[in-house]
Short mmCIF file of C-alpha atoms and ligand atoms in Angstrom, two decimals:
data_model
loop_
_atom_site.label_atom_id
_atom_site.label_comp_id
_atom_site.label_asym_id
_atom_site.label_seq_id
_atom_site.Cartn_x
_atom_site.Cartn_y
_atom_site.Cartn_z
CA MET A 99 21.57 47.76 -12.83
CA SER A 100 20.39 44.93 -10.57
CA SER A 101 23.86 44.55 -9.77
CA SER A 102 23.98 47.68 -7.76
CA ALA A 103 20.68 46.67 -6.13
CA PRO A 104 20.15 45.54 -2.63
CA ALA A 105 20.07 41.76 -3.41
CA ILE A 106 17.16 41.00 -0.65
CA ALA A 107 13.75 44.08 -0.17
CA THR A 108 12.36 44.07 3.71
CA PRO A 109 9.39 42.32 4.92
CA GLU A 110 7.40 45.75 4.44
CA GLU A 111 8.36 46.66 0.82
CA ILE A 112 7.59 43.16 -0.05
CA GLY A 113 4.02 43.93 1.47
CA LYS A 114 3.56 46.63 -1.15
CA TYR A 115 3.85 43.98 -3.90
CA GLU A 116 1.34 41.25 -5.36
CA PRO A 117 3.82 38.22 -6.86
CA VAL A 118 2.90 37.16 -10.25
CA ILE A 119 3.58 32.98 -11.14
CA GLY A 120 3.10 31.37 -13.81
CA LEU A 121 4.63 27.44 -14.12
CA GLU A 122 5.81 25.10 -16.92
CA VAL A 123 5.42 21.61 -15.57
CA HIS A 124 7.52 18.36 -17.43
CA VAL A 125 6.01 15.31 -17.06
CA GLN A 126 7.71 12.32 -18.22
CA LEU A 127 5.36 9.67 -19.00
CA ASN A 128 5.22 5.93 -18.54
CA THR A 129 4.94 4.91 -21.71
CA ARG A 130 7.26 1.50 -21.96
CA THR A 131 8.84 2.94 -25.36
CA LYS A 132 9.85 6.19 -27.07
CA ILE A 133 7.66 8.78 -28.10
CA PHE A 134 8.85 8.25 -31.26
CA CYS A 135 11.10 4.76 -31.21
CA GLY A 136 10.39 0.74 -30.08
CA CYS A 137 13.63 1.91 -27.58
CA PRO A 138 12.45 0.74 -24.13
CA THR A 139 12.05 4.38 -21.56
CA GLY A 140 13.34 2.08 -18.79
CA PHE A 141 15.86 4.01 -16.00
CA GLY A 142 19.17 2.88 -14.99
CA ALA A 143 20.18 0.48 -18.27
CA PRO A 144 24.08 1.47 -18.84
CA PRO A 145 24.72 4.42 -20.40
CA ASN A 146 24.03 4.30 -24.58
CA THR A 147 22.66 1.16 -24.58
CA ASN A 148 18.84 2.29 -25.18
CA VAL A 149 18.55 3.81 -28.33
CA CYS A 150 18.55 3.19 -32.28
CA PRO A 151 18.88 5.41 -35.04
CA VAL A 152 15.72 7.41 -34.79
CA CYS A 153 16.99 8.58 -31.08
CA LEU A 154 20.46 8.82 -32.30
CA GLY A 155 18.83 11.40 -34.50
CA LEU A 156 20.84 9.77 -37.32
CA PRO A 157 20.25 11.48 -40.62
CA GLY A 158 17.57 9.99 -42.68
CA ALA A 159 15.80 8.44 -39.88
CA LEU A 160 12.24 9.10 -39.46
CA PRO A 161 10.29 9.13 -35.97
CA VAL A 162 6.80 7.55 -35.99
CA LEU A 163 4.55 8.33 -33.20
CA ASN A 164 3.58 6.36 -30.48
CA ARG A 165 0.00 5.99 -29.51
CA ARG A 166 0.16 5.24 -26.17
CA ALA A 167 2.21 8.50 -25.21
CA VAL A 168 -0.67 10.01 -27.28
CA GLU A 169 -3.13 8.32 -25.30
CA MET A 170 -1.44 9.34 -22.12
CA ALA A 171 -1.12 12.91 -22.43
CA ILE A 172 -4.79 13.26 -23.10
CA GLN A 173 -5.57 11.32 -20.22
CA ALA A 174 -3.82 14.52 -18.55
CA ALA A 175 -5.43 16.70 -20.59
CA LEU A 176 -8.83 15.43 -19.30
CA ALA A 177 -7.56 15.17 -16.04
CA THR A 178 -6.69 19.06 -15.88
CA HIS A 179 -10.21 19.98 -17.81
CA CYS A 180 -8.74 20.93 -20.71
CA ARG A 181 -10.10 20.65 -24.23
CA VAL A 182 -8.50 18.93 -26.31
CA ASN A 183 -8.19 19.78 -30.06
CA GLU A 184 -9.09 17.55 -32.86
CA PHE A 185 -5.81 18.70 -35.27
CA SER A 186 -2.13 19.08 -33.48
CA ARG A 187 0.83 19.86 -34.97
CA PHE A 188 3.69 18.88 -34.34
CA ALA A 189 7.27 21.86 -34.56
CA ARG A 190 10.75 21.37 -34.74
CA LYS A 191 12.27 23.96 -31.82
CA ASN A 192 15.42 24.39 -33.37
CA TYR A 193 18.59 24.91 -30.44
CA PHE A 194 22.55 23.06 -29.83
CA TYR A 195 22.92 21.10 -26.61
CA PRO A 196 26.20 18.21 -26.96
CA ASP A 197 22.87 15.58 -25.79
CA LEU A 198 20.85 16.81 -28.13
CA PRO A 199 21.63 14.88 -31.32
CA LYS A 200 19.13 16.04 -34.08
CA GLY A 201 19.68 19.47 -32.96
CA TYR A 202 16.02 20.25 -32.62
CA GLN A 203 13.28 18.97 -30.25
CA ILE A 204 10.43 17.92 -32.11
CA SER A 205 7.41 19.54 -29.54
CA GLN A 206 4.48 21.47 -30.56
CA TYR A 207 4.09 25.02 -31.05
CA ASP A 208 0.99 26.80 -32.29
CA GLN A 209 -1.28 23.75 -32.26
CA PRO A 210 -0.68 22.23 -28.99
CA LEU A 211 -2.47 18.84 -28.15
CA ALA A 212 -4.85 20.39 -25.58
CA GLU A 213 -5.63 24.30 -24.10
CA HIS A 214 -7.47 26.10 -21.83
CA GLY A 215 -7.81 23.99 -18.53
CA TRP A 216 -7.76 24.32 -14.69
CA LEU A 217 -7.01 22.79 -11.42
CA ASP A 218 -7.62 23.70 -8.22
CA ALA A 219 -4.50 24.63 -5.64
CA GLU A 220 -5.97 24.61 -2.04
CA VAL A 221 -3.53 26.91 0.46
CA ASP A 222 -5.22 26.62 4.31
CA GLY A 223 -8.67 25.75 3.07
CA ALA A 224 -9.31 28.17 0.41
CA LYS A 225 -9.32 27.30 -2.57
CA LYS A 226 -8.21 28.65 -6.09
CA ARG A 227 -8.70 28.33 -9.75
CA ILE A 228 -5.49 28.46 -11.35
CA GLY A 229 -5.68 28.24 -15.62
CA ILE A 230 -3.67 25.44 -17.73
CA THR A 231 -2.88 27.13 -20.92
CA ARG A 232 -1.95 24.52 -22.65
CA ILE A 233 -0.75 20.95 -22.69
CA HIS A 234 1.75 19.53 -25.78
CA LEU A 235 3.56 16.48 -26.42
CA GLU A 236 7.70 16.64 -27.08
CA ASP A 237 10.84 14.85 -26.93
CA ASP A 238 13.51 14.78 -24.08
CA ALA A 239 16.63 15.48 -24.57
CA GLY A 240 19.69 12.95 -23.09
CA LYS A 241 21.27 13.67 -20.40
CA SER A 242 24.78 15.49 -19.60
CA ILE A 243 26.94 13.79 -17.15
CA HIS A 244 29.54 16.23 -15.55
CA ASP A 245 32.72 14.40 -13.89
CA GLY A 246 35.58 15.58 -12.38
CA PHE A 247 36.66 18.46 -10.41
CA LYS A 248 40.57 19.62 -11.87
CA ASP A 249 40.20 21.28 -15.17
CA SER A 250 42.93 18.83 -15.50
CA ASP A 251 40.59 16.04 -15.74
CA ARG A 252 37.01 17.16 -16.02
CA PHE A 253 35.34 15.28 -18.57
CA THR A 254 31.02 15.35 -19.57
CA TYR A 255 29.60 12.17 -20.69
CA VAL A 256 26.70 11.93 -23.12
CA ASP A 257 23.85 9.14 -22.48
CA LEU A 258 21.66 8.67 -24.90
CA ASN A 259 19.23 6.51 -23.09
CA ARG A 260 17.08 9.42 -22.33
CA SER A 261 16.69 10.85 -25.98
CA GLY A 262 12.90 10.31 -27.44
CA THR A 263 12.00 9.63 -23.60
CA PRO A 264 8.23 11.32 -24.01
CA LEU A 265 7.38 14.66 -22.09
CA ILE A 266 4.59 16.24 -21.51
CA GLU A 267 4.50 19.89 -20.42
CA ILE A 268 2.11 21.96 -19.08
CA VAL A 269 1.98 25.80 -19.19
CA SER A 270 -0.45 27.20 -16.69
CA GLU A 271 -1.54 31.16 -16.57
CA PRO A 272 -0.34 33.37 -14.63
CA ASP A 273 -2.77 33.56 -12.10
CA ILE A 274 -0.65 32.15 -9.33
CA ARG A 275 -0.76 34.58 -6.76
CA SER A 276 1.79 33.55 -4.14
CA SER A 277 4.89 30.97 -3.57
CA ASP A 278 2.55 28.76 -1.61
CA GLN A 279 -0.04 28.67 -4.06
CA ALA A 280 2.95 27.59 -6.27
CA TYR A 281 3.55 24.88 -3.84
CA ALA A 282 0.07 23.49 -3.44
CA TYR A 283 -0.87 23.95 -7.63
CA LEU A 284 2.57 21.41 -7.71
CA THR A 285 1.06 18.82 -5.43
CA GLU A 286 -2.02 18.73 -7.03
CA LEU A 287 -0.62 18.65 -10.45
CA LYS A 288 1.79 15.48 -9.27
CA GLN A 289 -1.30 14.22 -7.27
CA ILE A 290 -3.54 14.42 -10.54
CA MET A 291 -0.62 12.82 -12.89
CA GLN A 292 -0.17 10.00 -10.19
CA TYR A 293 -3.52 9.35 -10.05
CA VAL A 294 -4.71 9.43 -13.46
CA GLY A 295 -1.56 6.83 -14.00
CA VAL A 296 0.76 8.68 -16.63
CA SER A 297 3.52 9.17 -14.78
CA GLU A 298 4.59 8.35 -11.25
CA CYS A 299 6.62 12.22 -11.29
CA ASP A 300 9.54 10.87 -8.81
CA MET A 301 11.85 14.01 -9.20
CA GLU A 302 14.78 12.40 -8.43
CA LYS A 303 14.10 10.45 -11.46
CA GLY A 304 13.55 13.86 -13.09
CA GLN A 305 10.28 12.79 -14.00
CA LEU A 306 8.64 16.19 -12.65
CA ARG A 307 10.55 19.40 -13.92
CA CYS A 308 9.38 22.33 -13.22
CA ASP A 309 9.97 25.92 -14.25
CA ALA A 310 8.84 29.01 -12.33
CA ASN A 311 8.21 32.49 -14.51
CA VAL A 312 8.03 35.72 -11.99
CA SER A 313 7.31 39.21 -11.61
CA VAL A 314 5.98 41.40 -9.07
CA ARG A 315 3.52 44.29 -9.82
CA LEU A 316 2.48 47.30 -6.64
CA LYS A 317 -0.60 45.39 -5.00
CA GLY A 318 -3.65 47.39 -6.87
CA ALA A 319 -1.72 47.77 -10.10
CA GLU A 320 -3.41 45.52 -13.10
CA LYS A 321 -0.18 45.52 -15.57
CA PHE A 322 1.76 42.82 -15.10
CA GLY A 323 5.19 43.11 -14.53
CA THR A 324 8.85 42.32 -16.16
CA LYS A 325 8.98 38.50 -15.46
CA ALA A 326 12.34 35.79 -15.05
CA GLU A 327 12.14 32.17 -15.30
CA VAL A 328 13.80 30.27 -12.82
CA LYS A 329 14.96 27.05 -13.81
CA ASN A 330 16.51 24.44 -11.93
CA LEU A 331 14.28 23.40 -9.28
CA ASN A 332 14.37 20.27 -8.30
CA SER A 333 12.13 20.04 -5.37
CA PHE A 334 8.37 21.79 -4.82
CA ARG A 335 10.09 22.66 -1.49
CA PHE A 336 12.77 24.74 -3.19
CA ALA A 337 10.29 25.56 -6.13
CA LYS A 338 9.42 27.93 -3.17
CA MET A 339 11.96 28.78 -1.16
CA ALA A 340 13.45 30.06 -5.02
CA LEU A 341 9.84 32.29 -5.48
CA ASP A 342 10.44 33.75 -2.24
CA TYR A 343 14.02 34.83 -3.27
CA GLU A 344 13.20 35.94 -6.45
CA VAL A 345 10.24 37.71 -5.29
CA ALA A 346 12.02 39.63 -2.94
CA ARG A 347 14.89 40.24 -5.11
CA GLN A 348 12.50 42.14 -7.88
CA VAL A 349 11.41 43.61 -5.08
CA ALA A 350 14.22 45.55 -3.93
CA VAL A 351 15.40 46.12 -7.34
CA ILE A 352 12.30 47.66 -8.60
CA GLU A 353 12.56 49.66 -4.65
CA SER A 354 15.75 50.75 -5.51
CA GLY A 355 15.15 52.37 -8.86
CA GLY A 356 15.89 49.45 -10.93
CA ARG A 357 14.45 48.05 -13.56
CA VAL A 358 13.69 43.61 -13.77
CA GLU A 359 15.80 42.34 -16.66
CA GLN A 360 13.89 39.67 -18.83
CA GLU A 361 15.92 36.43 -18.33
CA THR A 362 16.44 33.04 -17.54
CA ARG A 363 17.94 32.31 -13.86
CA LEU A 364 19.47 29.56 -11.72
CA TYR A 365 18.27 28.47 -8.32
CA ASN A 366 21.21 27.72 -6.37
CA VAL A 367 20.09 25.37 -3.98
CA ALA A 368 23.18 25.65 -1.72
CA THR A 369 23.10 29.81 -1.19
CA GLY A 370 19.73 29.95 -1.50
CA GLU A 371 19.35 32.46 -4.46
CA THR A 372 18.54 32.69 -7.53
CA VAL A 373 21.25 34.06 -9.94
CA GLY A 374 21.40 35.41 -13.55
CA MET A 375 22.15 32.51 -16.16
CA ARG A 376 21.27 34.31 -19.79
CA SER A 377 18.90 37.13 -20.85
CA LYS A 378 15.58 35.21 -21.94
CA GLU A 379 14.95 34.34 -25.81
CA HIS A 380 12.54 34.28 -27.70
CA ALA A 381 9.72 32.04 -29.83
CA HIS A 382 11.47 33.70 -32.80
CA ASP A 383 15.42 32.06 -31.51
CA TYR A 384 14.15 28.76 -32.16
CA ARG A 385 12.70 29.11 -35.42
CA TYR A 386 9.94 26.87 -34.27
CA PHE A 387 8.48 25.11 -37.74
CA PRO A 388 6.08 22.03 -38.67
CA GLU A 389 7.34 19.04 -38.55
CA PRO A 390 7.99 17.43 -41.93
CA ASP A 391 8.49 14.08 -40.93
CA LEU A 392 5.27 13.38 -38.78
CA VAL A 393 1.53 13.85 -40.29
CA PRO A 394 -0.58 15.75 -38.20
CA LEU A 395 -2.02 14.49 -35.12
CA ARG A 396 -6.00 14.06 -35.60
CA VAL A 397 -7.90 13.05 -32.12
CA SER A 398 -11.31 11.30 -33.17
CA ASP A 399 -14.10 12.10 -30.97
CA ALA A 400 -14.76 8.20 -30.54
CA TRP A 401 -11.34 7.97 -29.17
CA LEU A 402 -11.33 10.37 -27.18
CA GLU A 403 -14.66 9.99 -25.49
CA GLU A 404 -13.57 5.57 -25.27
CA ILE A 405 -10.46 7.29 -23.14
CA ARG A 406 -12.70 9.68 -21.44
CA SER A 407 -14.88 6.74 -20.04
CA SER A 408 -12.01 4.65 -18.63
CA MET A 409 -10.49 7.71 -16.82
CA PRO A 410 -9.49 6.86 -13.54
CA LYS A 411 -11.24 9.21 -10.28
CA LEU A 412 -9.11 12.28 -9.81
CA PRO A 413 -8.17 12.91 -6.14
CA SER A 414 -10.20 15.76 -5.95
CA GLU A 415 -12.88 13.11 -6.00
CA LYS A 416 -11.74 11.31 -4.13
CA ARG A 417 -11.42 13.45 -1.09
CA GLU A 418 -14.90 14.29 -0.75
CA GLU A 419 -15.87 10.48 -1.56
CA PHE A 420 -13.82 9.97 1.70
CA LEU A 421 -15.18 13.21 3.51
CA GLY A 422 -18.55 11.79 2.99
CA LYS A 423 -17.72 8.61 4.56
CA GLY A 424 -17.11 10.99 8.03
CA LEU A 425 -13.24 11.41 7.60
CA SER A 426 -11.61 14.25 8.98
CA ASP A 427 -10.17 16.63 6.69
CA TYR A 428 -6.60 15.79 8.15
CA GLN A 429 -7.38 11.73 7.48
CA VAL A 430 -8.71 11.84 4.18
CA LEU A 431 -5.50 14.67 3.17
CA VAL A 432 -3.17 11.64 4.57
CA VAL A 433 -4.97 8.43 2.68
CA THR A 434 -4.74 10.43 -0.50
CA ALA A 435 -1.68 11.72 -0.49
CA SER A 436 -0.95 9.31 -3.58
CA ARG A 437 -2.70 7.19 -5.54
CA ARG A 438 -1.10 4.44 -3.48
CA TRP A 439 -2.07 4.73 -0.04
CA SER A 440 -5.24 5.81 -1.58
CA GLU A 441 -6.21 2.61 -2.84
CA HIS A 442 -4.14 0.80 0.17
CA TYR A 443 -6.30 2.48 2.11
CA GLU A 444 -9.71 1.69 0.38
CA LYS A 445 -8.75 -2.21 -0.50
CA ALA A 446 -8.48 -2.16 3.64
CA ALA A 447 -11.60 -0.63 4.43
CA ALA A 448 -13.52 -2.46 1.64
CA ILE A 449 -12.13 -6.07 4.03
CA SER A 450 -12.40 -4.04 7.73
CA GLY A 451 -16.09 -2.93 6.45
CA ASP A 452 -14.71 0.48 8.69
CA PHE A 453 -14.04 3.11 7.19
CA ILE A 454 -13.34 5.49 9.78
CA GLY A 455 -11.63 2.36 12.11
CA THR A 456 -9.24 1.78 9.03
CA ALA A 457 -8.34 5.88 8.74
CA ASN A 458 -7.56 6.04 12.11
CA PHE A 459 -5.25 2.52 12.00
CA VAL A 460 -3.83 4.26 8.98
CA THR A 461 -3.18 7.49 9.80
CA SER A 462 -1.78 6.74 13.61
CA GLU A 463 0.09 3.43 12.87
CA LEU A 464 0.76 2.71 9.04
CA MET A 465 1.84 6.54 7.95
CA GLY A 466 4.77 6.73 9.90
CA MET A 467 6.88 3.29 9.01
CA PRO A 468 8.70 3.98 6.42
CA ASP A 469 8.30 2.66 2.77
CA ALA A 470 4.93 0.79 4.63
CA LEU A 471 3.19 0.38 1.53
CA ASP A 472 6.48 -1.53 0.01
CA ARG A 473 5.76 -3.76 2.90
CA ILE A 474 2.20 -4.15 4.37
CA THR A 475 -0.55 -5.19 1.69
CA PRO A 476 -4.00 -3.72 2.09
CA GLU A 477 -5.15 -7.47 2.53
CA GLY A 478 -3.00 -6.93 6.25
CA THR A 479 -4.18 -3.54 7.29
CA GLY A 480 -7.97 -4.04 6.87
CA THR A 481 -7.21 -7.53 8.19
CA LEU A 482 -5.62 -6.33 11.52
CA VAL A 483 -8.34 -2.99 12.03
CA ARG A 484 -11.58 -6.28 11.77
CA LYS A 485 -9.76 -7.88 14.13
CA ILE A 486 -9.63 -4.76 16.56
CA LYS A 487 -13.14 -4.10 15.69
CA GLU A 488 -14.33 -7.69 16.36
CA GLY A 489 -12.84 -7.67 19.41
CA GLU A 490 -10.47 -10.65 18.53
CA ILE A 491 -7.28 -9.08 19.02
CA SER A 492 -6.51 -5.39 21.43
CA GLY A 493 -5.72 -2.12 19.99
CA LYS A 494 -2.06 -3.01 21.67
CA MET A 495 -1.42 -6.17 20.11
CA ALA A 496 -2.35 -5.08 16.39
CA LYS A 497 0.62 -2.42 17.26
CA HIS A 498 2.89 -5.69 17.90
CA ILE A 499 1.33 -7.79 15.16
CA LEU A 500 1.81 -4.51 12.97
CA GLU A 501 5.62 -4.14 13.40
CA LYS A 502 5.88 -8.12 12.74
CA MET A 503 4.28 -7.77 9.35
CA TYR A 504 6.65 -5.20 8.41
CA GLU A 505 9.33 -6.74 9.70
CA THR A 506 8.41 -10.42 8.40
CA GLY A 507 5.92 -9.91 5.74
CA GLU A 508 3.97 -13.02 7.55
CA SER A 509 -0.06 -12.43 7.57
CA PRO A 510 -1.70 -10.92 10.48
CA ASP A 511 -2.78 -14.73 11.23
CA GLN A 512 0.53 -16.39 10.57
CA ILE A 513 1.73 -13.77 13.63
CA ILE A 514 -0.73 -14.61 15.90
CA ASP A 515 -0.85 -18.24 15.47
CA SER A 516 3.03 -18.16 15.70
CA GLU A 517 3.45 -16.42 18.78
CA GLY A 518 -0.28 -17.35 20.56
CA LEU A 519 -1.38 -14.32 20.38
CA ARG A 520 -5.25 -14.92 19.75
CA GLN A 521 -7.24 -13.51 21.99
CA ILE A 522 -9.61 -15.83 24.51
CA SER A 523 -12.97 -15.34 23.92
CA ASP A 524 -14.24 -18.61 24.01
CA THR A 525 -16.50 -18.60 27.07
CA GLY A 526 -15.72 -22.08 28.41
CA ALA A 527 -12.06 -21.16 28.46
CA LEU A 528 -12.48 -18.09 30.27
CA GLU A 529 -14.92 -19.18 32.36
CA LYS A 530 -12.17 -21.40 34.12
CA ILE A 531 -10.14 -18.56 34.64
CA VAL A 532 -12.60 -16.92 35.90
CA ASP A 533 -13.77 -19.30 38.21
CA GLU A 534 -10.32 -19.97 40.03
CA VAL A 535 -10.15 -16.42 40.44
CA ILE A 536 -13.02 -15.91 42.18
CA ALA A 537 -11.99 -18.78 43.98
CA GLN A 538 -8.72 -17.29 45.23
CA SER A 539 -9.76 -13.59 45.94
CA PRO A 540 -12.57 -13.87 48.47
CA LYS A 541 -12.02 -10.93 49.97
CA GLN A 542 -12.63 -8.89 46.86
CA VAL A 543 -15.83 -10.55 45.72
CA GLU A 544 -16.87 -10.25 49.97
CA GLN A 545 -16.22 -6.12 48.79
CA TYR A 546 -18.24 -6.34 45.46
CA LYS A 547 -21.42 -7.78 46.76
CA SER A 548 -20.86 -5.18 49.67
CA GLY A 549 -21.12 -2.70 47.22
CA LYS A 550 -17.97 -1.23 46.44
CA THR A 551 -18.25 -2.49 42.95
CA GLY A 552 -14.92 -0.48 41.73
CA VAL A 553 -13.07 -4.06 42.41
CA ILE A 554 -14.75 -5.29 39.59
CA GLY A 555 -11.16 -4.10 38.12
CA TYR A 556 -8.57 -5.57 40.23
CA LEU A 557 -10.45 -8.80 39.51
CA VAL A 558 -10.22 -8.45 35.97
CA GLY A 559 -6.40 -7.89 36.38
CA GLN A 560 -6.23 -11.25 37.74
CA VAL A 561 -7.87 -12.93 35.07
CA MET A 562 -5.86 -10.92 32.46
CA LYS A 563 -2.57 -11.76 34.16
CA ALA A 564 -4.21 -15.46 34.47
CA SER A 565 -4.55 -15.59 30.68
CA LYS A 566 -0.93 -14.19 29.84
CA GLY A 567 -3.02 -11.19 28.52
CA GLN A 568 -4.82 -13.21 26.17
CA ALA A 569 -8.36 -12.91 27.49
CA ASN A 570 -10.72 -10.15 26.31
CA PRO A 571 -10.78 -7.46 28.72
CA ALA A 572 -14.68 -6.81 27.64
CA ALA A 573 -15.63 -10.28 27.70
CA VAL A 574 -14.20 -11.08 31.38
CA ASN A 575 -15.99 -8.02 32.21
CA GLU A 576 -18.95 -9.27 31.60
CA LEU A 577 -18.40 -12.75 32.73
CA LEU A 578 -17.60 -11.79 36.27
CA LYS A 579 -20.38 -9.16 36.52
CA ALA A 580 -22.58 -12.76 35.87
CA LYS A 581 -20.88 -14.05 38.51
CA LEU A 582 -21.17 -11.98 41.30
CA GLY A 583 -24.58 -11.32 40.82
P1 ADP B 161 7.59 32.73 -23.27
O1 ADP B 161 7.09 33.79 -24.59
O2 ADP B 161 8.15 33.91 -22.60
O3 ADP B 161 7.62 31.73 -23.33
P2 ADP B 161 4.64 33.31 -22.41
O4 ADP B 161 3.21 33.40 -22.12
O5 ADP B 161 4.70 31.62 -23.47
O6 ADP B 161 5.74 33.64 -22.44
O7 ADP B 161 4.20 32.57 -20.39
C1 ADP B 161 5.50 31.47 -20.61
C2 ADP B 161 5.08 31.19 -18.75
O8 ADP B 161 5.03 32.43 -18.00
C3 ADP B 161 3.30 31.11 -18.72
O9 ADP B 161 3.43 29.99 -17.34
C4 ADP B 161 2.16 31.77 -18.07
O10 ADP B 161 1.93 31.96 -17.30
C5 ADP B 161 4.04 32.75 -17.49
N1 ADP B 161 4.25 34.06 -17.52
C6 ADP B 161 3.79 34.85 -18.75
N2 ADP B 161 3.69 36.31 -18.19
C7 ADP B 161 4.08 36.64 -17.10
C8 ADP B 161 4.39 37.69 -15.89
N3 ADP B 161 4.46 38.51 -16.11
N4 ADP B 161 4.33 37.07 -14.51
C9 ADP B 161 4.62 35.65 -14.48
N5 ADP B 161 4.71 34.50 -15.53
C10 ADP B 161 4.24 34.98 -16.08
ZN1 ZN B 162 15.53 4.34 -30.20
MG1 MG B 163 6.24 30.66 -24.68
#
């Protein structure tokens, strides 16, 4: 039925409907070792080198739960206001993939680690609270690498280095009502995970993966429509585009008298369309059953409290804090964009002693430099801002010094010294130059004394020139005024 329907609905048709969206996000935890064995988790090792009998799924090998992975999952749960269950249980989810050597994934099913959380997603200044149904722990599969184009030389390679990497799956309630809200939810979730330190969430490395469940209903209707699940969303921008496409597709199906199929669809980046992949599998297809090789997981109150008390600040708390320091909404967004930016900004502000000045500098100068955080230290930023504030260097010089810092990795003081950029604020040295300029400009001095005080600009300019730009203009101005009476 859907195949005979027009691909995309008109804006008027779409306007009659409300999207209903729930997201399933997988986040790779950045533990040093895998979830059920001691193999390293590092990215980029030669294929099939970080493996052992457990993560290769060899018969008889037994999993041992990584305590650090549980701790990180709990941190993620607390950061999203979830209730952490005292008892949870692992379950086998059976399916066949060439890169899943056990023939099942160890996940959690009816007793997940954490439930009933939420986070606030902000769109155009409006906050929307989105429920989090559950967060559970599971192991990742290996990777299939497809190679070759012609049938005759097409190969698929299997790399099991990733097999057994710890994941959390974060399942949202179907509370999301637009692709913009979905984008905001994902952005906030990623930031939270980064701030808490459980994952870098680098999507290019597959550290954050997202599937979207989408349905539409007539505005005002209560009952949800049939949902389709869209997979393969490699960036938040693609997720938003895929959702927009999928909503328009479903509306077109319904408007032309059809029925949305419950199915799994793939987003095709090249065409911008979603394509039916398979009819949706149901829980019973996986034949979930309790994992017999692992005891139930118990999180004691004491352990939970220990983790709770060592939680870092969340991005939302940081945003509040910086707003309180007088930063603009835009500046707050910029300096809290990631935990690294937030830490850079905060350390720099502590050194400069000027929250707003540092925010101005970070947003206007630093943000635009690619990989700025890898090349400029918070000490460097803080020192520059302090020097501007104290009149030691001008804003223009700061810009130049920053560029040098970026290129050479040297500190502001090293660059100021090696380039002779120190401003002359020392009165003795300045006085000498000022006296010379006064002696050489009798006409302008006359004019000034007869009331044409605007001519002081000329005199300041002469002093700046004589000092090769190293005089402090404010100090020169004062000195001239004092001398001319
Ligand atoms: P399934 O049994 O198909 O796995 P779940 O009820 O477990 O479905 O939900 C999976 C995801 O789909 C969740 O993120 C949930 O919020 C979302 N979801 C459930 N029903 C709908 C719906 N009608 N429309 C959109 N999303 C939905
Ligand atoms: Zn292993
Ligand atoms: Mg489900």
